[in-house]
Structure formats: C-alpha cells, structure tokens
Amino acid sequence: MITPDALGYLRETPSQTAGPYVHIGLIPRQAGFDIFENNLGEAAFDPTAEGERIRIEGRILDGAGALVRDALVEIWQADASGRYPAQGMNDPSGRGWARTGTDFETGLWSFETIKPGRVPGRRGHGRMAPHINLWIVARGINTGLSTRLYFADEEAANAEDPVLGIVEQPERRRTLVARREVRDDRPCYVLDIRLQGEGETVFFDI
Amino acid sequence: MNPAHEFVARDRAQHPPAVTPIYKTSVLRGPHRPLISLQNSQSEVTGPAFGNSALGPLDNDLILNHAKTGEPIGERVIVHGRVLDGSARPVGGVLVEFWQANAGGRYRHRNDSYVAPIDPNFGGCGRTITDADGRYHFRTVKPGPYPYRNRVNDWRPAHIHFSVFGSGFAQRLITQMYFEGDPLIRHDSILATVPDGAARDRLVARLDLDASVPLDTLAYRWDIVLRGSRSTLFENRLQGN
C-alpha cells in the first residue's frame, strides 16, 4: 500500500528487471507477433526533419565479455538545432525518442537518426557537447541503466562538456565516445557498452 | 508538470542494487563501478510525449486485442490505479505499457519454450495513457506462475510487467506488479532483489471488489509512484538557460 511519509511525500515505486520477454510489451514484432496498428518508437525523427542523417550502433557486453542479446535500448535526444521536442506538442519533426532490441543473434543494436545539436547545460555551465541519452534494460538488470553517447568527431566540444568533465578518470570518459566510421557514404557511430569489469561504461544516476 | 523543474534525487534504497546474487543473471550484468551522479539538465528533465491518437481503441483490452476465434481462457481481471509523483500529485497524459504471460504462465515470445501452451486468443501486451487524474485501467486475464532457470525450482509469482513514462526521461521506470495473497511472492528471487520489505509490498496489487464487474470480471488496484520534482522556492537553476 502507498502511504505518505511525515512530510506528505510518496516513495518511488521500486524498479524490477524488464526480464527476457520485454519485447512482448515494448517491441512485439521482435517477440514474433504483430498486434498494434502503430508501433511506438520505430524512429526518433521523421524523414523530413532537418539535420545530418547518422546511424548509431553497438553491442552490449556482460562482465564475462558475452553478448547481451535480449536487451532493450531507448534513446532520447535533441534535434539538429539542440532543442528537445516540446512536451505535449505534436512536433512535426518527430519525438526525439526511439527504442530497439539488441539482435537475438548478433547482439547488435542500432538507430537511424540525426546528429543532435548542442544543448544548454545547467546555469553556470557551458553548452553540452552533442550527445544522445541512452537507457538500457534487460534480464539481469534490476534498474534501468542511464548513459550517454558522445561523438568522436566533436573533440573540442567534448573537451568542454560539463558532464564528461565530472567523470574523474579521463580514460573512463572514453567509454562514452562513439567512434566514427563511414559506410555507404553515411556516417556511422559505433559504441559498445560494457556493463561490468574492464572498460566498464560510465552509468549515471540522473 | 513544469518541465523546467528538476527531479529530486532517486532514493536508491527503494530499488534493487545492481548485483543481487539471489537473482543469478544480475551477477554479470550489474555494473561494479558506482553510478556517477548528475544534477539535472534539459537532457534529464525533458522526455517524450505521447497522445491518445497514437493508440488504438483496443490497446488497453488484452481480452480483445488479440482475440482470433474467441476470447482467451483464464480469470478475467481489470487492473486499475493511478500514477502519482513523489509529491502525491497525479501524473496525467503519460504512457503506461504492460505485458504478461497467459493464464498458464506461457509467454507469446519466440524464446519461451515452457510446456504450457500458447493461447491462440491472447497476445499479452497492451498500453494506455493516464487521464488528467493520473488514472489508468486495462482488462486482461490473470497470468499464471512461470518456472525459470535460476535456482532449480524457481517459479515466478503471477505478475504483470509495467513500463511507465513521466514528463522527464529521468522518471523512466520498468517494474512488475504482483497479486495480493499469492504464496509464491515470499519465495520469489526477483522480488527479493528489492531490499526493503515495505518497498516490496508496494509492488503488490490489492483485490478491489468495488471495481469488479459482477458476474463478469474481478478487479485489482495498483498505484504507481514516479519520482517527484523539487519545489524550487528560492531558486530554479534550470531557468534562464
């Protein structure tokens, strides 16, 4: 039962793992069936949205280096001008949000999206470097993991990013920076996520 | 809710730690390094919005949304409740999604090979958007318990998975709802990952006879609490950006 504390506040509902069948609820086609007319989260932006088209992709590895093939990844990002789609509005360019599952065979996740612009930091901070917010859930992950994807070709902006700046060890900052490749003349940014152990990805308590 | 408000820090004591050996899969999938705490920026206080127009008319009716030759077999139940924030304010207009096994504990998923059969008339997923009072409801069949490979004889209690969006991406939450009185609850390795007994109890829905439909469908009530936002009485650091 939910009871307020002495100041009238309520405690947050505890998290539980999304389990191995998270696809049924959130991406039913990957579970193997079609049920909704409108599948949510297939693309963060519409084809008409302005900005540079990019692909981001990666794998998720556990503490033994094995592929995590049953994870769900969500992204939340600003548009090319550094603005988040407004809450409660039908933004014609898209929601800025999408989700996908890691592939059951290859363990790869990927999104076709646009490269975000720089977003203002907190007051007293400079602008943040272009980044995409990631949220990862899976069997064995008790509480969703929050991290960020930054871009290797934004070296100057990354160097002054206020969030990268609070990661004390410089080598840990590199776990958030996706390397750039060009495939079929299109930029592709690759970021592997290591849940645990050597090269462990930085996760945030946001 | 004004998206310029930042959220109060998540009370991690209400949540399972990352590594919980009783739930074996977490041992290699939980980070060992501490999380790095971020004060909120726009990236955390904003989040995606969903309108009712994105959903279909049967999306919150699991009895009908995959019915092919008839209705699914099982105990007909309504699940309803409110989504509130930490200040007990209703969270309206947010997307709530749910998924579950069928009455026999079998999931409609290519990776589930449990011996209990698929129900041809049951999909097992749905979604809805909370009304202005933060209320949600859906109709389904009560899921059956489900065995899984953890300890050799581990069975999940009957449960429904929930995914909830708030106004900010920092409120994003996935959890599970259990049913009052289920004796498997006290043996469950996954519910046991939540360290606090009162917190575990908040995941248990109560039988709600007042909301049931006589001669038709029982009801359970379960309220969900998302993180609250700060009352910025003397400052609002996010404004003026």
XYZ file of C-alpha atoms in Angstrom:
447
model
C 0.000 0.000 0.000
C 1.138 3.545 -0.666
C 1.361 5.754 2.409
C 2.796 9.258 2.536
C 5.684 9.970 4.891
C 5.516 12.601 7.659
C 6.016 15.387 5.109
C 3.389 14.030 2.736
C 5.832 12.672 0.174
C 5.466 9.293 -1.523
C 8.354 6.924 -2.157
C 9.054 5.897 -5.723
C 7.753 2.534 -6.927
C 10.724 0.124 -6.870
C 12.248 -0.934 -10.160
C 12.245 -4.568 -11.273
C 14.055 -6.202 -14.167
C 12.398 -5.959 -17.573
C 13.053 -9.717 -17.946
C 13.887 -11.721 -21.072
C 10.498 -11.101 -22.723
C 10.473 -7.299 -22.576
C 9.962 -7.377 -26.363
C 6.372 -8.607 -25.958
C 5.303 -5.365 -24.373
C 7.583 -2.803 -25.922
C 8.598 -4.172 -29.349
C 6.174 -7.063 -30.025
C 7.392 -7.626 -33.584
C 10.749 -8.766 -32.228
C 8.932 -11.166 -29.876
C 7.420 -12.667 -33.030
C 3.930 -11.236 -33.434
C 2.095 -8.204 -34.711
C -0.613 -6.679 -32.558
C -0.604 -2.859 -32.619
C -1.567 -0.710 -35.568
C 1.017 1.840 -34.510
C 4.313 0.539 -33.122
C 5.842 3.227 -30.938
C 9.490 4.195 -31.058
C 10.471 2.973 -34.518
C 12.163 6.277 -35.413
C 13.215 9.290 -33.356
C 12.697 11.717 -36.236
C 10.603 11.850 -39.374
C 12.295 11.755 -42.785
C 11.538 15.461 -43.189
C 13.435 16.508 -40.049
C 16.395 18.765 -40.652
C 19.894 17.677 -39.828
C 22.639 15.248 -40.690
C 21.420 11.650 -41.016
C 23.531 9.272 -38.996
C 23.464 5.704 -37.802
C 24.450 4.797 -34.261
C 25.092 1.214 -33.268
C 26.871 -1.007 -30.810
C 26.815 -4.147 -28.767
C 26.254 -4.719 -25.073
C 28.681 -6.995 -23.236
C 28.363 -8.544 -19.787
C 31.091 -8.932 -17.158
C 32.398 -12.093 -18.872
C 32.558 -10.392 -22.280
C 29.483 -12.254 -23.572
C 26.936 -10.515 -25.797
C 23.711 -9.384 -24.157
C 21.223 -10.414 -26.845
C 17.979 -9.680 -25.011
C 18.378 -6.014 -24.046
C 16.123 -3.092 -24.897
C 17.750 0.257 -25.674
C 15.912 3.593 -25.735
C 17.315 6.896 -26.980
C 16.237 10.451 -26.122
C 17.898 13.285 -27.976
C 17.667 16.890 -29.142
C 17.120 17.854 -32.763
C 19.829 19.246 -35.042
C 19.455 22.712 -33.528
C 19.882 21.424 -29.967
C 16.222 21.607 -28.936
C 14.294 18.767 -27.290
C 10.881 18.184 -28.873
C 8.444 20.029 -26.639
C 6.387 18.108 -24.095
C 2.719 17.897 -25.028
C 3.206 19.204 -28.552
C 2.971 17.341 -31.803
C 6.423 18.177 -33.030
C 6.301 17.717 -36.796
C 9.930 16.599 -36.962
C 9.431 13.701 -34.544
C 9.550 12.804 -30.861
C 13.304 12.629 -30.373
C 12.757 9.216 -28.816
C 13.076 5.691 -30.177
C 13.708 2.170 -28.963
C 15.004 -1.109 -30.260
C 16.154 -4.526 -29.078
C 19.618 -5.995 -29.408
C 19.576 -8.630 -32.150
C 18.939 -12.179 -30.815
C 21.853 -13.476 -32.956
C 24.441 -10.715 -33.309
C 23.683 -8.726 -30.171
C 23.797 -5.526 -32.221
C 21.528 -2.529 -31.527
C 21.243 0.346 -33.972
C 19.254 3.509 -34.699
C 18.920 5.616 -37.824
C 18.638 9.158 -36.513
C 20.020 12.662 -36.877
C 23.035 14.137 -35.188
C 21.866 16.295 -32.274
C 22.950 19.896 -31.802
C 24.457 21.265 -28.600
C 22.060 21.670 -25.669
C 22.485 24.262 -22.881
C 23.992 22.922 -19.675
C 22.819 23.867 -16.207
C 23.094 27.515 -15.230
C 26.715 28.337 -14.694
C 27.746 25.602 -17.114
C 28.590 25.969 -20.765
C 26.738 24.204 -23.538
C 26.928 20.442 -23.509
C 28.617 18.618 -26.372
C 26.254 16.854 -28.795
C 25.036 13.685 -27.105
C 22.293 11.091 -27.169
C 20.816 9.837 -23.887
C 20.614 6.039 -23.677
C 18.515 3.934 -21.318
C 19.150 0.182 -21.157
C 17.040 -2.544 -19.577
C 17.356 -6.329 -19.807
C 17.078 -9.592 -17.963
C 19.575 -9.340 -15.092
C 19.474 -5.519 -14.994
C 17.474 -4.668 -11.883
C 17.181 -0.933 -12.509
C 17.423 0.665 -15.962
C 20.897 1.993 -16.759
C 21.348 5.579 -17.956
C 24.313 6.585 -20.053
C 25.186 8.953 -22.902
C 26.635 8.590 -26.367
C 29.053 11.349 -27.433
C 30.729 11.689 -30.845
C 34.435 11.151 -31.557
C 34.482 13.917 -34.187
C 33.357 16.530 -31.629
C 36.674 16.642 -29.846
C 36.620 20.347 -28.969
C 33.029 20.273 -27.684
C 33.672 17.044 -25.752
C 36.693 18.647 -24.067
C 34.465 21.364 -22.544
C 31.396 19.214 -21.855
C 30.290 19.723 -18.219
C 29.079 16.124 -17.835
C 32.169 14.438 -19.272
C 34.082 16.840 -17.051
C 32.745 15.345 -13.830
C 33.977 11.868 -14.764
C 37.222 11.977 -12.813
C 39.320 9.499 -14.781
C 39.887 10.602 -18.400
C 40.044 7.004 -19.619
C 36.525 6.417 -18.320
C 35.227 9.366 -20.372
C 36.258 7.459 -23.466
C 33.674 4.755 -22.689
C 31.018 7.316 -23.714
C 32.539 8.435 -27.013
C 31.377 6.619 -30.157
C 33.951 6.149 -32.910
C 33.107 7.403 -36.365
C 33.028 5.227 -39.460
C 31.745 5.968 -42.935
C 29.567 3.322 -44.577
C 27.965 3.832 -47.979
C 28.943 7.493 -47.711
C 26.986 7.850 -44.492
C 28.412 8.460 -41.029
C 28.014 5.631 -38.556
C 28.977 5.990 -34.895
C 29.851 2.818 -33.001
C 29.684 2.498 -29.230
C 29.974 -0.801 -27.383
C 28.558 -0.814 -23.860
C 30.344 -2.859 -21.216
C 28.076 -3.498 -18.269
C 30.792 -4.631 -15.899
C 34.534 -5.085 -15.464
C 37.366 -3.904 -17.661
C 36.382 -0.872 -19.705
C 33.087 -0.637 -17.808
C 30.841 2.032 -19.354
C 30.090 5.071 -17.227
C 26.495 4.917 -15.995
C 24.795 7.907 -14.435
C 22.466 8.399 -11.507
C 20.351 11.063 -13.161
C 4.184 19.378 -14.614
C 6.538 22.194 -15.496
C 9.422 20.510 -17.315
C 11.802 23.192 -16.024
C 11.576 21.629 -12.562
C 14.337 19.244 -11.724
C 13.703 15.921 -10.061
C 14.544 15.009 -6.501
C 17.394 12.538 -6.280
C 16.362 8.929 -6.750
C 16.308 7.115 -3.394
C 18.363 4.083 -4.396
C 17.435 2.317 -1.139
C 13.940 1.830 -2.595
C 15.385 -0.026 -5.584
C 17.342 -3.256 -6.018
C 21.140 -2.921 -6.071
C 22.760 -3.726 -9.425
C 24.266 -7.028 -8.285
C 21.915 -9.325 -6.364
C 23.312 -12.896 -6.282
C 19.905 -14.423 -5.416
C 18.933 -13.413 -8.962
C 21.837 -15.009 -10.779
C 21.744 -13.170 -14.101
C 22.409 -9.883 -12.300
C 25.845 -11.095 -11.177
C 27.435 -10.488 -14.597
C 25.065 -7.753 -15.779
C 25.251 -5.304 -12.884
C 27.886 -2.525 -13.037
C 30.596 -2.730 -10.370
C 31.598 0.917 -10.505
C 29.456 3.434 -8.653
C 26.965 5.409 -10.735
C 28.116 8.963 -11.423
C 25.552 11.394 -10.039
C 24.379 14.112 -12.399
C 22.471 17.206 -11.462
C 19.629 17.510 -13.930
C 19.976 19.359 -17.207
C 17.442 19.601 -20.019
C 18.556 16.148 -21.142
C 17.103 14.599 -17.985
C 14.073 16.781 -17.189
C 12.548 16.540 -20.661
C 11.105 13.377 -22.156
C 8.968 12.078 -25.000
C 5.249 12.863 -25.071
C 2.524 10.556 -26.399
C -1.008 11.453 -27.376
C -4.099 9.240 -27.345
C -4.081 9.429 -31.134
C -1.003 7.167 -31.132
C -3.033 4.297 -29.644
C -5.753 2.017 -30.972
C -9.192 1.570 -29.331
C -8.431 -1.959 -28.018
C -4.887 -1.269 -26.837
C -5.919 -1.464 -23.164
C -8.087 -4.563 -23.567
C -5.960 -7.723 -23.582
C -9.119 -9.851 -23.669
C -9.976 -8.495 -27.117
C -6.797 -7.094 -28.659
C -5.552 -10.469 -29.896
C -8.849 -12.400 -29.987
C -8.932 -14.518 -33.172
C -11.528 -17.282 -32.760
C -12.951 -16.319 -29.369
C -11.833 -14.858 -26.072
C -8.767 -16.008 -24.113
C -9.063 -18.643 -21.387
C -8.448 -17.536 -17.822
C -9.531 -15.478 -14.868
C -10.893 -12.192 -16.188
C -9.486 -9.213 -14.307
C -9.431 -5.430 -14.512
C -6.231 -3.783 -13.302
C -6.514 -0.104 -12.460
C -4.854 2.579 -10.395
C -3.204 5.967 -10.512
C 0.208 7.234 -11.497
C 1.359 9.790 -8.919
C 4.585 11.643 -8.354
C 6.589 11.885 -5.136
C 4.514 14.851 -4.018
C 1.314 12.797 -4.434
C 0.286 14.789 -7.490
C -1.401 12.905 -10.339
C 0.757 12.337 -13.394
C -1.635 12.716 -16.327
C -1.079 12.151 -20.017
C 1.738 9.630 -19.701
C 2.176 6.322 -21.480
C 1.792 3.128 -19.426
C 2.612 -0.190 -21.137
C 2.170 -3.712 -19.774
C 2.985 -7.269 -20.780
C 2.441 -10.673 -19.249
C 2.153 -14.436 -19.686
C -1.189 -16.110 -20.393
C -3.328 -17.940 -17.825
C -0.983 -20.949 -17.957
C 2.226 -18.966 -17.498
C 3.270 -19.110 -21.165
C 4.611 -16.006 -22.921
C 3.954 -15.308 -26.581
C 7.648 -14.913 -27.354
C 9.906 -16.798 -29.756
C 12.361 -17.550 -26.914
C 9.813 -19.038 -24.472
C 9.646 -22.836 -24.687
C 7.713 -23.614 -21.490
C 5.487 -26.696 -21.881
C 2.238 -24.836 -21.145
C 0.504 -23.950 -24.430
C 0.085 -20.617 -26.176
C -3.483 -19.307 -26.029
C -4.467 -18.552 -29.644
C -6.634 -15.679 -28.464
C -4.187 -13.983 -26.150
C -1.312 -11.697 -27.125
C -0.244 -10.486 -23.698
C 0.551 -6.827 -24.199
C -1.269 -3.532 -24.005
C -0.879 0.152 -23.311
C -2.804 3.224 -22.281
C -2.365 6.886 -21.443
C -3.245 8.200 -17.983
C -6.136 10.647 -17.719
C -5.884 14.080 -16.084
C -6.203 12.471 -12.627
C -3.348 10.094 -13.415
C -5.750 7.134 -13.715
C -5.131 4.105 -15.912
C -7.037 0.860 -16.407
C -6.926 -2.216 -18.562
C -8.638 -5.588 -18.843
C -6.837 -8.900 -19.123
C -6.688 -12.474 -17.840
C -4.707 -13.121 -14.687
C -1.292 -14.534 -15.670
C -0.195 -17.921 -14.358
C 3.018 -18.595 -12.406
C 6.016 -19.366 -14.522
C 9.120 -21.545 -13.895
C 12.523 -20.202 -14.879
C 16.163 -21.178 -14.654
C 17.609 -19.590 -11.550
C 17.567 -21.992 -8.652
C 16.434 -25.400 -9.883
C 12.834 -24.983 -8.710
C 12.257 -21.231 -9.023
C 8.776 -20.077 -10.048
C 7.747 -16.516 -10.678
C 4.574 -15.472 -8.864
C 1.778 -14.300 -11.141
C 2.971 -10.895 -12.318
C 2.418 -8.198 -14.905
C 5.350 -6.149 -16.229
C 4.843 -2.380 -16.380
C 6.715 0.342 -18.236
C 5.917 3.962 -17.329
C 6.967 7.298 -18.786
C 6.808 10.533 -16.813
C 7.367 14.066 -18.005
C 11.154 13.646 -17.908
C 13.412 10.863 -19.155
C 14.856 10.662 -15.605
C 11.479 9.282 -14.411
C 11.618 6.323 -16.797
C 10.635 3.183 -14.902
C 10.118 -0.511 -15.583
C 8.759 -2.689 -12.812
C 6.463 -5.632 -12.057
C 3.094 -5.895 -10.326
C 2.117 -8.894 -8.195
C -1.258 -10.112 -6.895
C -2.328 -9.949 -3.244
C -2.189 -13.245 -1.401
C -0.012 -15.169 -3.872
C 2.071 -17.606 -1.744
C 4.873 -17.566 -4.355
C 5.575 -13.914 -3.533
C 7.613 -14.782 -0.462
C 9.739 -17.283 -2.425
C 10.452 -15.081 -5.427
C 14.129 -14.436 -6.184
C 13.399 -11.389 -8.322
C 11.096 -9.589 -5.888
C 13.726 -10.424 -3.232
C 16.195 -8.133 -5.027
C 14.271 -5.178 -3.513
C 15.920 -4.886 -0.092
C 13.142 -3.154 1.833
C 10.032 -5.099 2.868
C 7.727 -2.089 2.714
C 9.026 -1.331 -0.776
C 8.338 -4.920 -1.891
C 4.799 -4.623 -0.543
C 4.223 -1.593 -2.768
C 4.546 -3.879 -5.797
C 1.546 -5.959 -4.711
C -1.865 -5.074 -6.166
C -4.900 -5.348 -3.883
C -8.108 -7.168 -4.744
C -10.686 -4.433 -5.413
C -14.176 -5.893 -5.260
C -15.713 -2.423 -5.571
C -14.249 -2.052 -9.062
C -15.162 -5.545 -10.231
C -17.976 -6.186 -12.708
C -20.496 -8.600 -11.112
C -20.816 -11.941 -12.942
C -18.055 -10.829 -15.316
C -14.642 -9.576 -14.181
C -12.696 -9.216 -10.900
C -10.562 -6.141 -10.276
C -7.191 -5.345 -8.723
C -5.920 -1.915 -7.822
C -2.298 -0.838 -8.066
C -0.906 2.700 -7.805
C 2.457 3.685 -9.237
C 4.700 6.441 -7.883
C 7.233 8.217 -10.101
C 9.981 10.486 -8.864
C 8.867 13.872 -7.658
C 10.272 17.205 -8.697
C 11.775 19.776 -6.382
C 9.808 22.707 -5.056
C 12.125 25.485 -6.125
C 11.101 28.141 -3.635
C 14.130 30.381 -3.859
C 15.925 29.265 -6.974
C 15.356 27.452 -10.162
C 18.680 26.608 -11.626
C 17.209 25.276 -14.817
C 15.548 28.555 -15.735
C 17.481 31.187 -17.654
C 19.433 28.656 -19.643
